[in-house]
Coordinates of C-alpha atoms in Angstrom, one line a residue:
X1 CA -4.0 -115.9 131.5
X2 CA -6.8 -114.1 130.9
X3 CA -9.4 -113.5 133.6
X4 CA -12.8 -115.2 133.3
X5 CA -15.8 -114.7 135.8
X6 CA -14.4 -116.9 139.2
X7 CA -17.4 -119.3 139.2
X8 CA -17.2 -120.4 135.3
X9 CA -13.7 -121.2 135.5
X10 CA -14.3 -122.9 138.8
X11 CA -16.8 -124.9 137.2
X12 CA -14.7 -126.5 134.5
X13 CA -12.5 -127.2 136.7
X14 CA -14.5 -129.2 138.9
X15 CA -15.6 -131.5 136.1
X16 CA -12.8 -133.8 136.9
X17 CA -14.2 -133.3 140.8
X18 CA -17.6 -134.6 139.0
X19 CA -16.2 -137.1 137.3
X20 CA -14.7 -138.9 140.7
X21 CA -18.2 -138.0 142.0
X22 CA -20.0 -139.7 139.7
X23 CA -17.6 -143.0 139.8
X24 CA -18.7 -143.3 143.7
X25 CA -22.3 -142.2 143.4
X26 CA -24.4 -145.7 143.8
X27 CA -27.6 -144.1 144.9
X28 CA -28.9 -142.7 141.6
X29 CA -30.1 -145.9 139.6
X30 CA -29.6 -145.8 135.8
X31 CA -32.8 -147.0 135.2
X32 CA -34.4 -143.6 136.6
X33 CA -32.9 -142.6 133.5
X34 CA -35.4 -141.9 130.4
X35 CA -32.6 -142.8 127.7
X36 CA -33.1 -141.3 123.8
X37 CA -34.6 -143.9 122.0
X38 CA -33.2 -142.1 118.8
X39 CA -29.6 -142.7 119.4
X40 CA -30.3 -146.4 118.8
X41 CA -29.9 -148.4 116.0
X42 CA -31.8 -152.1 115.9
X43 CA -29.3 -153.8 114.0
X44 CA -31.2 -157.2 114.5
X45 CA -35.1 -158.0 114.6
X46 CA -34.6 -159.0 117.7
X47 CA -35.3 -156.5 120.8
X48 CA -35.5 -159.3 123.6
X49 CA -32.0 -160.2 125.4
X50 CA -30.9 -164.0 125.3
X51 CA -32.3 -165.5 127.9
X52 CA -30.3 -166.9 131.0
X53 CA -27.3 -165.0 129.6
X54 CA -24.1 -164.5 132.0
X55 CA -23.7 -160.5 130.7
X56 CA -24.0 -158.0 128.9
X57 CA -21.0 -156.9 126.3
X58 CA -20.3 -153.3 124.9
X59 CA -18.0 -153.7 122.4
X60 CA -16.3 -150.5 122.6
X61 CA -14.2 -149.5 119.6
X62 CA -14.9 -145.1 118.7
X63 CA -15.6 -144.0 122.2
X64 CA -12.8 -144.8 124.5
X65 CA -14.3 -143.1 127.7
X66 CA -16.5 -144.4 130.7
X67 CA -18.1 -141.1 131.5
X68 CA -20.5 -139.1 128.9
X69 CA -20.7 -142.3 126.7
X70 CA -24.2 -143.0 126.0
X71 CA -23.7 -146.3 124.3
X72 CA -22.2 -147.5 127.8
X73 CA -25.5 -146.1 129.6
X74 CA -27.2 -147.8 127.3
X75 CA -25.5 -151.1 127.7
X76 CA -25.2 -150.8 131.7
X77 CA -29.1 -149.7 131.8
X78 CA -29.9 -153.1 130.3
X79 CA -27.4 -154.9 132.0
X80 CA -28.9 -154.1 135.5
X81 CA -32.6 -154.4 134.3
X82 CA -31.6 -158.3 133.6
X83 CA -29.7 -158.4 136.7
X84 CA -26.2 -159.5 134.7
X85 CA -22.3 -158.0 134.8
X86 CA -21.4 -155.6 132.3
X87 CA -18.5 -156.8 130.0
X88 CA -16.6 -154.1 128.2
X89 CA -14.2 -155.1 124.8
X90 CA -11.7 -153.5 122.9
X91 CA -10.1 -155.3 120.5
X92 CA -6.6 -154.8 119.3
X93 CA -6.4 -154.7 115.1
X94 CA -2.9 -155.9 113.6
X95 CA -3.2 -153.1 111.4
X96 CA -5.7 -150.3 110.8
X97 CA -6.1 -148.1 108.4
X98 CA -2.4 -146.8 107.6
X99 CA -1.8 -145.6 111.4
X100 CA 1.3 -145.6 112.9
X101 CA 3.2 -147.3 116.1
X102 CA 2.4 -143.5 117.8
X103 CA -1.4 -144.1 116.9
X104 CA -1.4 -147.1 118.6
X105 CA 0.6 -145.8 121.8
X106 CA -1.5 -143.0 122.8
X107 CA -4.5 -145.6 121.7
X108 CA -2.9 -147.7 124.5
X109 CA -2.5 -145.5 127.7
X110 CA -6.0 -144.2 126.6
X111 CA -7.3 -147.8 127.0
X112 CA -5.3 -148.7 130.0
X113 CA -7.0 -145.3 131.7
X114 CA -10.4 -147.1 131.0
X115 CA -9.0 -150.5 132.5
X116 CA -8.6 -149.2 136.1
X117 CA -12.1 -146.4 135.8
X118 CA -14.2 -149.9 135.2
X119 CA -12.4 -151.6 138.0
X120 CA -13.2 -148.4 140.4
X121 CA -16.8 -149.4 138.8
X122 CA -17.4 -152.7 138.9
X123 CA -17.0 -153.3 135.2
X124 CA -15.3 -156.0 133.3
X125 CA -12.6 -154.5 130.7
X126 CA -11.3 -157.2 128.2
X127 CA -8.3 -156.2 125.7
X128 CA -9.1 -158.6 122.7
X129 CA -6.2 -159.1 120.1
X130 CA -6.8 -160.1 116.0
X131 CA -9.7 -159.6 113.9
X132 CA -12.5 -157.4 115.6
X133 CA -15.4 -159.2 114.1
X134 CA -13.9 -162.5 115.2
X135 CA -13.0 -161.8 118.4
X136 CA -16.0 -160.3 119.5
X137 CA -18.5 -163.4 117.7
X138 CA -15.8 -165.5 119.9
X139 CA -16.4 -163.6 123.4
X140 CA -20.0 -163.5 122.8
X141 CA -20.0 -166.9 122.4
X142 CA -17.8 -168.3 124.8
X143 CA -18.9 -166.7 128.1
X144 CA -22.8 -166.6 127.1
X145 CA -23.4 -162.5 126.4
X146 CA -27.1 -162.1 126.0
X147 CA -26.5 -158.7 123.9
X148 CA -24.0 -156.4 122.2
X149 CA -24.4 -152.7 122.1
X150 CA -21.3 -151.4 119.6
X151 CA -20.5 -148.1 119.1
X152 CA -21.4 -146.2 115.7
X153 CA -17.7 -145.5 113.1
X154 CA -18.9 -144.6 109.2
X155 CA -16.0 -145.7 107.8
X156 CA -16.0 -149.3 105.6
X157 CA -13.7 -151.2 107.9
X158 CA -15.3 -150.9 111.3
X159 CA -19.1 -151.0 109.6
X160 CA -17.5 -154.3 107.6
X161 CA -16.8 -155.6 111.6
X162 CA -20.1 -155.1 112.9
X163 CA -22.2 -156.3 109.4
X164 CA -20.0 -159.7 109.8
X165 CA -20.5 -160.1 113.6
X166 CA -24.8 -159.3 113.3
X167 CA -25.0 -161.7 110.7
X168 CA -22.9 -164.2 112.9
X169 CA -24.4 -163.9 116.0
X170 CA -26.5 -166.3 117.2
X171 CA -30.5 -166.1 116.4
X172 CA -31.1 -165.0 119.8
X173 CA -28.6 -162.6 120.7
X174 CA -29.8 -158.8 119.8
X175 CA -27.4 -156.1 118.5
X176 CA -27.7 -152.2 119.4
X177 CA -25.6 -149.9 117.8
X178 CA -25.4 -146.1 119.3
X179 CA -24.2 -143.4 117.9
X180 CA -22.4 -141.6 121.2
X181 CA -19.9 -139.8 118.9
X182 CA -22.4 -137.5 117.5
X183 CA -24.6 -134.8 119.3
X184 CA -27.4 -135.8 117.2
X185 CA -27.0 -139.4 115.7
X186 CA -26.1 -139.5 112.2
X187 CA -29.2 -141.2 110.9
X188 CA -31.2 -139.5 112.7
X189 CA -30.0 -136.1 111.7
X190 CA -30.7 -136.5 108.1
X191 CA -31.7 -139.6 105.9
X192 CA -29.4 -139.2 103.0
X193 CA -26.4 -137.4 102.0
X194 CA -26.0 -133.8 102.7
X195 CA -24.7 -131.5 100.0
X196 CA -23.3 -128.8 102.2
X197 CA -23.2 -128.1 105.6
X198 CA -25.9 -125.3 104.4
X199 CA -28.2 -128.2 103.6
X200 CA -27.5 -129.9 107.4
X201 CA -27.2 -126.7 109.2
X202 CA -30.7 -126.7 110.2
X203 CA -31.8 -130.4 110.6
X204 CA -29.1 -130.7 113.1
X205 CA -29.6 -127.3 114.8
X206 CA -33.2 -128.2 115.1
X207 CA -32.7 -131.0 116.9
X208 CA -30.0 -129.9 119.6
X209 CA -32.2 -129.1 122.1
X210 CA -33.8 -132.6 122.3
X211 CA -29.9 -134.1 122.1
X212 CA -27.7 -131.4 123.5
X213 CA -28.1 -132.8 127.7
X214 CA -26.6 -133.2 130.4
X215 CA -25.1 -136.9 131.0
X216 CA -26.2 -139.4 133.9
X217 CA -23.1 -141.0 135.3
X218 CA -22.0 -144.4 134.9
X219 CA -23.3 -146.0 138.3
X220 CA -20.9 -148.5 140.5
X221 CA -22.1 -151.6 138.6
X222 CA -24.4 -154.0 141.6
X223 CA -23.7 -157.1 139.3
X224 CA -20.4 -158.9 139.5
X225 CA -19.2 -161.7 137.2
X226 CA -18.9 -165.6 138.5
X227 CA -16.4 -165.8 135.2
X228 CA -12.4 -166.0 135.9
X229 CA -10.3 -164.5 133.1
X230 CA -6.7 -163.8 132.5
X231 CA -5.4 -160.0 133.3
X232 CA -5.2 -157.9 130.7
X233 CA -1.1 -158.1 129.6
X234 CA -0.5 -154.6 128.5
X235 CA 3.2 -155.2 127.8
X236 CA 2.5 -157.7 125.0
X237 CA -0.5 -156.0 123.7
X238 CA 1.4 -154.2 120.5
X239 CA 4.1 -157.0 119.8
X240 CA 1.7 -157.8 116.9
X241 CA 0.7 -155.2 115.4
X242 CA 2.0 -154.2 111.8
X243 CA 2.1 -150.4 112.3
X244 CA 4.7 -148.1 110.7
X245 CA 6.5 -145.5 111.8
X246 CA 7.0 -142.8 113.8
X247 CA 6.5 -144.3 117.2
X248 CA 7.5 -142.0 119.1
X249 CA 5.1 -141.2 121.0
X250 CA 3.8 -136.8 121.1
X251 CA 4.0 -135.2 123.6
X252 CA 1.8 -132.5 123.5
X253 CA -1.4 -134.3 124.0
X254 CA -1.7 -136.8 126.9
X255 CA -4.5 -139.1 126.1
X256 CA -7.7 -140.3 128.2
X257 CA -10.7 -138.4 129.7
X258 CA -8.9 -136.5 132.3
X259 CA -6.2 -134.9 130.1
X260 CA -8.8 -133.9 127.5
X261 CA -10.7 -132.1 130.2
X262 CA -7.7 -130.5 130.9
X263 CA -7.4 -129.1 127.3
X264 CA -10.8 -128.4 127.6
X265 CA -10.0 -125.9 130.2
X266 CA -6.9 -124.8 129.1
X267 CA -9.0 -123.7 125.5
X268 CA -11.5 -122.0 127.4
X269 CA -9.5 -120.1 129.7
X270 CA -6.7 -119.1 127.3
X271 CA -8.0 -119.7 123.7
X272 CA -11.5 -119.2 123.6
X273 CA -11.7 -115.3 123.4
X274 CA -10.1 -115.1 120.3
X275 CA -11.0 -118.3 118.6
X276 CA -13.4 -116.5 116.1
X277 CA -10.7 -113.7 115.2
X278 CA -7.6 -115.9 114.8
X279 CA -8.9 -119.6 114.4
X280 CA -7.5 -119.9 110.7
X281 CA -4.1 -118.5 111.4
X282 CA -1.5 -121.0 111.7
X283 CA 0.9 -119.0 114.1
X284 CA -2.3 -117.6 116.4
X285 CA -2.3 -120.5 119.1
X286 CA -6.4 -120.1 119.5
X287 CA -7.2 -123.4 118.4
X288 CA -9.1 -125.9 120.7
X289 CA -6.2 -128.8 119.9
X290 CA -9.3 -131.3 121.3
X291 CA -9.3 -133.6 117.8
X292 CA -7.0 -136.5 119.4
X293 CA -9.4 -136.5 121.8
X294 CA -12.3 -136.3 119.9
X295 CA -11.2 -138.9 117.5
X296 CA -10.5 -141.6 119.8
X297 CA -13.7 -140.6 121.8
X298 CA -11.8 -140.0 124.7
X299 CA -13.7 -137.2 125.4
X300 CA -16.9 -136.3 124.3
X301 CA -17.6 -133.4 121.9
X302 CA -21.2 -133.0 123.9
X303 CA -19.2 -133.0 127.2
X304 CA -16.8 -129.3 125.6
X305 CA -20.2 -128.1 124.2
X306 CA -22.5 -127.8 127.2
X307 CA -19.4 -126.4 129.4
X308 CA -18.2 -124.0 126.1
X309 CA -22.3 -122.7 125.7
X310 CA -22.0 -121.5 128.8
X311 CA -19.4 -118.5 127.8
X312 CA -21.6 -117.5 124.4
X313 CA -22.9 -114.1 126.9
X314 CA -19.1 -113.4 126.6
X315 CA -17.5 -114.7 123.4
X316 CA -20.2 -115.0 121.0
X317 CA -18.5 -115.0 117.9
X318 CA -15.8 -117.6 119.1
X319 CA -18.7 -119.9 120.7
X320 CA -20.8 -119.7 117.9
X321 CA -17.7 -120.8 115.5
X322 CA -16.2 -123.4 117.7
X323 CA -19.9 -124.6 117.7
X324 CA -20.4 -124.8 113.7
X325 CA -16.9 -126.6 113.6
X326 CA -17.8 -129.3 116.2
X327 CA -21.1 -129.9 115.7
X328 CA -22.4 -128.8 112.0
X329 CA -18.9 -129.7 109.7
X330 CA -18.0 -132.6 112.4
X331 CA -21.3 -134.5 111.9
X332 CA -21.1 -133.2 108.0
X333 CA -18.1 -135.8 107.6
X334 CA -20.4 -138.4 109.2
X335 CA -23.1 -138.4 106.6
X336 CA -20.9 -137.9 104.1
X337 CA -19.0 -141.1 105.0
X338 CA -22.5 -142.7 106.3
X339 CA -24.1 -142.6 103.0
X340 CA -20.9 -142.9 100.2
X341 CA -19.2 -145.8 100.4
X342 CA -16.7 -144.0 97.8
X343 CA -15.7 -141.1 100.3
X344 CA -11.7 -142.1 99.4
X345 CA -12.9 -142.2 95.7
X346 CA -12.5 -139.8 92.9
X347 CA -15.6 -141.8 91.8
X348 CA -17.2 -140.6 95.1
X349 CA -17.7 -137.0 94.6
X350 CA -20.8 -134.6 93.0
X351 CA -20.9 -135.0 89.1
X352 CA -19.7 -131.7 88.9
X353 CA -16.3 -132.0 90.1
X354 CA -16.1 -135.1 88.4
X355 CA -16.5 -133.7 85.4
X356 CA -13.9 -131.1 85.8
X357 CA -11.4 -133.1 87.3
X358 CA -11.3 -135.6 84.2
X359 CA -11.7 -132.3 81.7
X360 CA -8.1 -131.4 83.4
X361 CA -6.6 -134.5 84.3
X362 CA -4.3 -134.3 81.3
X363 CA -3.3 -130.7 82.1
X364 CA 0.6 -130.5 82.0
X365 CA 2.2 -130.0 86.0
X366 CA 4.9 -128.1 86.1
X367 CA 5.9 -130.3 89.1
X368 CA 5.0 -134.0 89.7
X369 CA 6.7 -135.5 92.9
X370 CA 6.7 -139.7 94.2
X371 CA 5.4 -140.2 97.1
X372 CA 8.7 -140.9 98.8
X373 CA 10.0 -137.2 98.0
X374 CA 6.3 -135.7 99.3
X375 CA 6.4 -138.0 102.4
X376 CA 10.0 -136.6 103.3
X377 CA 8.9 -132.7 102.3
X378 CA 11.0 -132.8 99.3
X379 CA 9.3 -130.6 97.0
X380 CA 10.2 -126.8 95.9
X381 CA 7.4 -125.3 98.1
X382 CA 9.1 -124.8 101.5
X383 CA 5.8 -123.7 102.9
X384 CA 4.4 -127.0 102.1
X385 CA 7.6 -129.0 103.5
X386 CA 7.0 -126.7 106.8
X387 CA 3.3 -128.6 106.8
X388 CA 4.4 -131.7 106.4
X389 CA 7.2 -131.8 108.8
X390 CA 4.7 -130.5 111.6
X391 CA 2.6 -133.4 110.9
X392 CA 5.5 -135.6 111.5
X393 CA 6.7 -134.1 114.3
X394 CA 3.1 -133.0 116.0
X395 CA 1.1 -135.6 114.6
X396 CA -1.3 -132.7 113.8
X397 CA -1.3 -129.9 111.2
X398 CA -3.4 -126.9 111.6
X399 CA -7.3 -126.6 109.7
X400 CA -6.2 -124.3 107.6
X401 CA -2.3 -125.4 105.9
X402 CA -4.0 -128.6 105.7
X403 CA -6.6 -127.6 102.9
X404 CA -3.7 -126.3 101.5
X405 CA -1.1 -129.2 101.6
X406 CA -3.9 -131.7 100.0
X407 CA -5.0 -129.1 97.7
X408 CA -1.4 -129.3 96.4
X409 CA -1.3 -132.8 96.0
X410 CA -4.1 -132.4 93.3
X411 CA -1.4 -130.0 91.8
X412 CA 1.9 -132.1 92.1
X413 CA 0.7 -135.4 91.3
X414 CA 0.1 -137.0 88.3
X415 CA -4.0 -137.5 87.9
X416 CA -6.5 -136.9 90.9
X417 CA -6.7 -140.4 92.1
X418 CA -3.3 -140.8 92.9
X419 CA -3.5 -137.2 94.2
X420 CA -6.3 -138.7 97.0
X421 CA -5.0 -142.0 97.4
X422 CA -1.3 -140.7 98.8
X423 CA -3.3 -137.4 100.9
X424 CA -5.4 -140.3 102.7
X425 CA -2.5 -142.3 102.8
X426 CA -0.1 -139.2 104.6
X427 CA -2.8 -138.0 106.6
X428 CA -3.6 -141.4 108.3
X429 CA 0.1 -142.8 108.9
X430 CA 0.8 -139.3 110.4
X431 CA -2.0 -137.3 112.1
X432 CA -3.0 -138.8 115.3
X433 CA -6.1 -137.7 114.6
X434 CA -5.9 -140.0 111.6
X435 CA -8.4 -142.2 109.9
X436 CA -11.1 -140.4 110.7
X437 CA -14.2 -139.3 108.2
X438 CA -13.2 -135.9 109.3
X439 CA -9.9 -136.5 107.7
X440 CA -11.1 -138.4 104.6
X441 CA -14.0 -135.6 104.1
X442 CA -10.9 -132.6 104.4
X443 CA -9.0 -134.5 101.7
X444 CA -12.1 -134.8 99.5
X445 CA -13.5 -130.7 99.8
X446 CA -9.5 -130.1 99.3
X447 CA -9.2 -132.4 96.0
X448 CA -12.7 -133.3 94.6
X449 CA -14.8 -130.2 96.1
X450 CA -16.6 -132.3 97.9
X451 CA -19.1 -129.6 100.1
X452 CA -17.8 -126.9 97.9
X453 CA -19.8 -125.4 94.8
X454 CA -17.8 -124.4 91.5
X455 CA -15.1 -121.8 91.3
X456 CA -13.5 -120.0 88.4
X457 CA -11.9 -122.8 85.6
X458 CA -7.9 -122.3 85.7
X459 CA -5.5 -125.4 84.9
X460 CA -5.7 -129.2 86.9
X461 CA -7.7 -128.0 89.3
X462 CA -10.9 -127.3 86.7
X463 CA -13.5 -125.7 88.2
X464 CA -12.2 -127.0 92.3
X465 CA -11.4 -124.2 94.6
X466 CA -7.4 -122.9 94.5
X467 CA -5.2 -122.1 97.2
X468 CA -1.7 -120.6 96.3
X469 CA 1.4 -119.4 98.4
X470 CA 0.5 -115.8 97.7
X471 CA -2.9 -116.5 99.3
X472 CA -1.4 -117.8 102.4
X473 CA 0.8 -114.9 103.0
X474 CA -2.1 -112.6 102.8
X475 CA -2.9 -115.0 105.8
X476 CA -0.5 -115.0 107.9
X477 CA 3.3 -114.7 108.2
X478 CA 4.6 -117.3 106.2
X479 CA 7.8 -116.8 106.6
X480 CA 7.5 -117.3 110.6
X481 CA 5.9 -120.9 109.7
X482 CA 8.8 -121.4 107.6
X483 CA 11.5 -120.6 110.0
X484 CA 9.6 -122.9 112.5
X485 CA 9.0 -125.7 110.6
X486 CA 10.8 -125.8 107.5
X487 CA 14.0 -126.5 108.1
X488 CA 13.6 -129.7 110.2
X489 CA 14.6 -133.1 107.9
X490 CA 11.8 -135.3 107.6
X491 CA 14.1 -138.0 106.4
X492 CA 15.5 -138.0 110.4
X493 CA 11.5 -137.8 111.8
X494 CA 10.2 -140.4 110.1

């Protein structure tokens, strides 16, 4: 292990010291807290909560974490101004978004983590089953909420959810959406779609001082609820849901807050001096691994940047990198998926690419696979079948193979829609960091250029940027990945 200064390493590791701290700490009221009016989004006209209302509900669906969650200090901060109980929802979908039985299972424990933290804190955790929009209106209306503060997701579905339930809810019931996935909320950092991460470098950088602070903790809630429900019955919670395989479950990654701080040391201690050398080779283990944890919002990306910051004086390089990838081309797949509704579209892409892709579309390819023989890493490229059978296996592929697994879809399948449809498709059933606009964004720089400018013309691809196997082996030892990976049979994974 290598050997940090004693009193940084001493600190990470007493954030989960903090975080039992600040479960038990009563004392320091939530409304001494002067909250960021820019990470909220009036989704109503009104501003006023109902009247004689019975609580307040946070309908919790991206960030699956009591502590660091600003949209849950938000919602308790006006919970205990009215003097009400603090209703936290989840709801279980039958089916979302191509993800697999493991998706859902280490969705689960996460959830059943948050269960006991809101009993410690006086918080009422409700595991909803069936359509989200539905259940939510049905809550709301049945036990007399007087406001909902939901969490911010750019994708179609979940902002589908949340148009239905504001337009359902009843006249006098205000909606708050806030954006506690992102450092600097999405619509605050820029108004529009971003063309590069050169064009949202700076607006985002700019504001990181005014967004990039410390959290207040989530306070022992003083107001209990007079309501009687049913426990939550975890063991009938997925009987339900349409999810495909794999489900087994990985074991690599343990979700909920306290094992993502663990990573978080673990990177920081072990990885983080050579993160900016070695990020991008596939057989260097340098990379953070956080994504589970930052997808489900089980821990928050803020949280590993304030505590990572602190090691710049020693690792600038890797600090500086880990920084651009977590803030500047994480909040990059936001807007992009914010402000194009077609971000799993050919149609959604710059004219440019567009334009090349349908020049090329007729090229001949010397090999066009099914998706059953891709899916099962039946193709001649073994480095490719190596990529895919990690993602089985791991649920996670590295950065770097996966730019070139998608780009080789555009390669290997008949025209460039199919080509997107089936690395959407792949990517969601088996990353657990799955249906994500990080995910749909990768796929779209990989296939349609999206973020990327123009490269040299050369057959199918037009004028989007190529990888090759040659390339990779100027990379890193191929051949090592291959031996690792390669030989498993997807066929027996899946």
């Amino acid at each position: 292990m290598d050997e940090l200064n004693p009193s940084k390493r001493k600190k990470v590791i007493n954030l989960l010291k903090k975080f039992e701290e600040n479960r038990k700490n009563v004392s320091e009221s939530i409304m001494t807290f002067n909250f960021n009016k820019q990470r909220i989004k009036h989704l109503s006209e009104l501003n006023d909560v109902k009247e004689n209302c019975k609580g307040i509900l946070y309908w919790m669906f991206r960030d699956i974490r009591t502590q660091d969650n600003w949209a849950l200090l938000f919602a308790q901060k006006i919970a205990v101004k009215r003097n009400v109980p603090l209703h936290i929802c989840f709801c279980i979908m039958p089916s979302f978004l191509n993800a697999s039985m493991r998706y859902y299972k280490f969705l689960l424990k996460g959830l059943m983590e948050i269960e006991e933290e809101c009993k410690q804190l006086n918080l009422n955790f409700h595991l909803l089953h069936g359509e989200p929009n539905e259940s939510i209106l049905k809550f709301v209306k049945t036990y007399n909420m007087g406001a909902v503060i939901v969490d911010f997701y750019p994708l179609k579905l979940p902002m589908l959810w949340i148009d239905n339930v504001q337009k359902n809810l009843p006249e006098d019931i205000p909606i708050y959406q806030i954006d506690a996935h992102n450092i600097v909320p999405c619509w605050y950092a820029s108004s529009k779609q971003e063309f590069a991460a050169k064009t949202i470098r700076n607006k985002i950088n700019t504001k990181l001082q005014e967004f990039l602070t410390e959290f207040p903790p989530v306070i022992k809630h003083p107001y209990l609820t007079k309501e009687k429900f049913e426990n939550n019955n975890w063991d009938i919670t997925l009987q339900d849901v349409e999810a495909s395989k794999p489900t087994t479950e990985i074991t690599w990654a343990k979700p909920g807050y306290r094992n993502g701080i663990k990573e978080l040391e673990n990177f920081i201690q072990n990885h983080l001096q050579k993160y900016g050398d070695e990020r991008n080779n596939p057989l260097s283990n340098v990379i953070s691994n956080l994504s589970p944890w930052f997808h489900f919002g089980m821990i928050s990306v803020q949280r590993c940047i304030l505590e990572i910051q602190e090691y710049k004086g020693l690792y600038k390089k890797s600090v500086e990198s880990f920084m651009e990838e977590a803030i500047i081309r994480r909040e990059l797949s936001d807007n992009f998926c914010f402000y194009n509704e077609k971000y799993d579209l050919v149609e959604g892409a710059y004219p440019w690419a567009i334009k090349t892709l349908n020049k090329h579309r007729k090229d001949t390819r010397k090999y066009v696979y099914s998706l059953s023989q891709l899916e099962n890493s039946k193709t001649h490229d073994d480095l490719w079948n190596a990529c895919q059978n990690q993602m089985i296996i791991t649920g996670k592929m590295h950065g770097f193979l996966r730019m070139y697994w998608a780009k080789k879809l555009l390669e290997w399948t008949e025209i460039p829609e199919i080509a997107l449809e089936w690395a959407n498709y792949l990517n969601n059933k088996y990353s657990i960091d799955g249906c994500d606009p990080n995910g749909y964004v990768g796929c779209m720089w990989s296939i349609c250029g999206v973020h990327d400018h123009g490269w040299p013309e050369r057959d199918i691809f037009g004028k989007i940027r190529y990888m090759n196997y040659n390339g990779c082996k100027r990379k890193f030892n191929v051949a090592e990945f291959v031996m690792k990976w390669g030989k498993k049979k997807a066929s027996e994974l899946i």
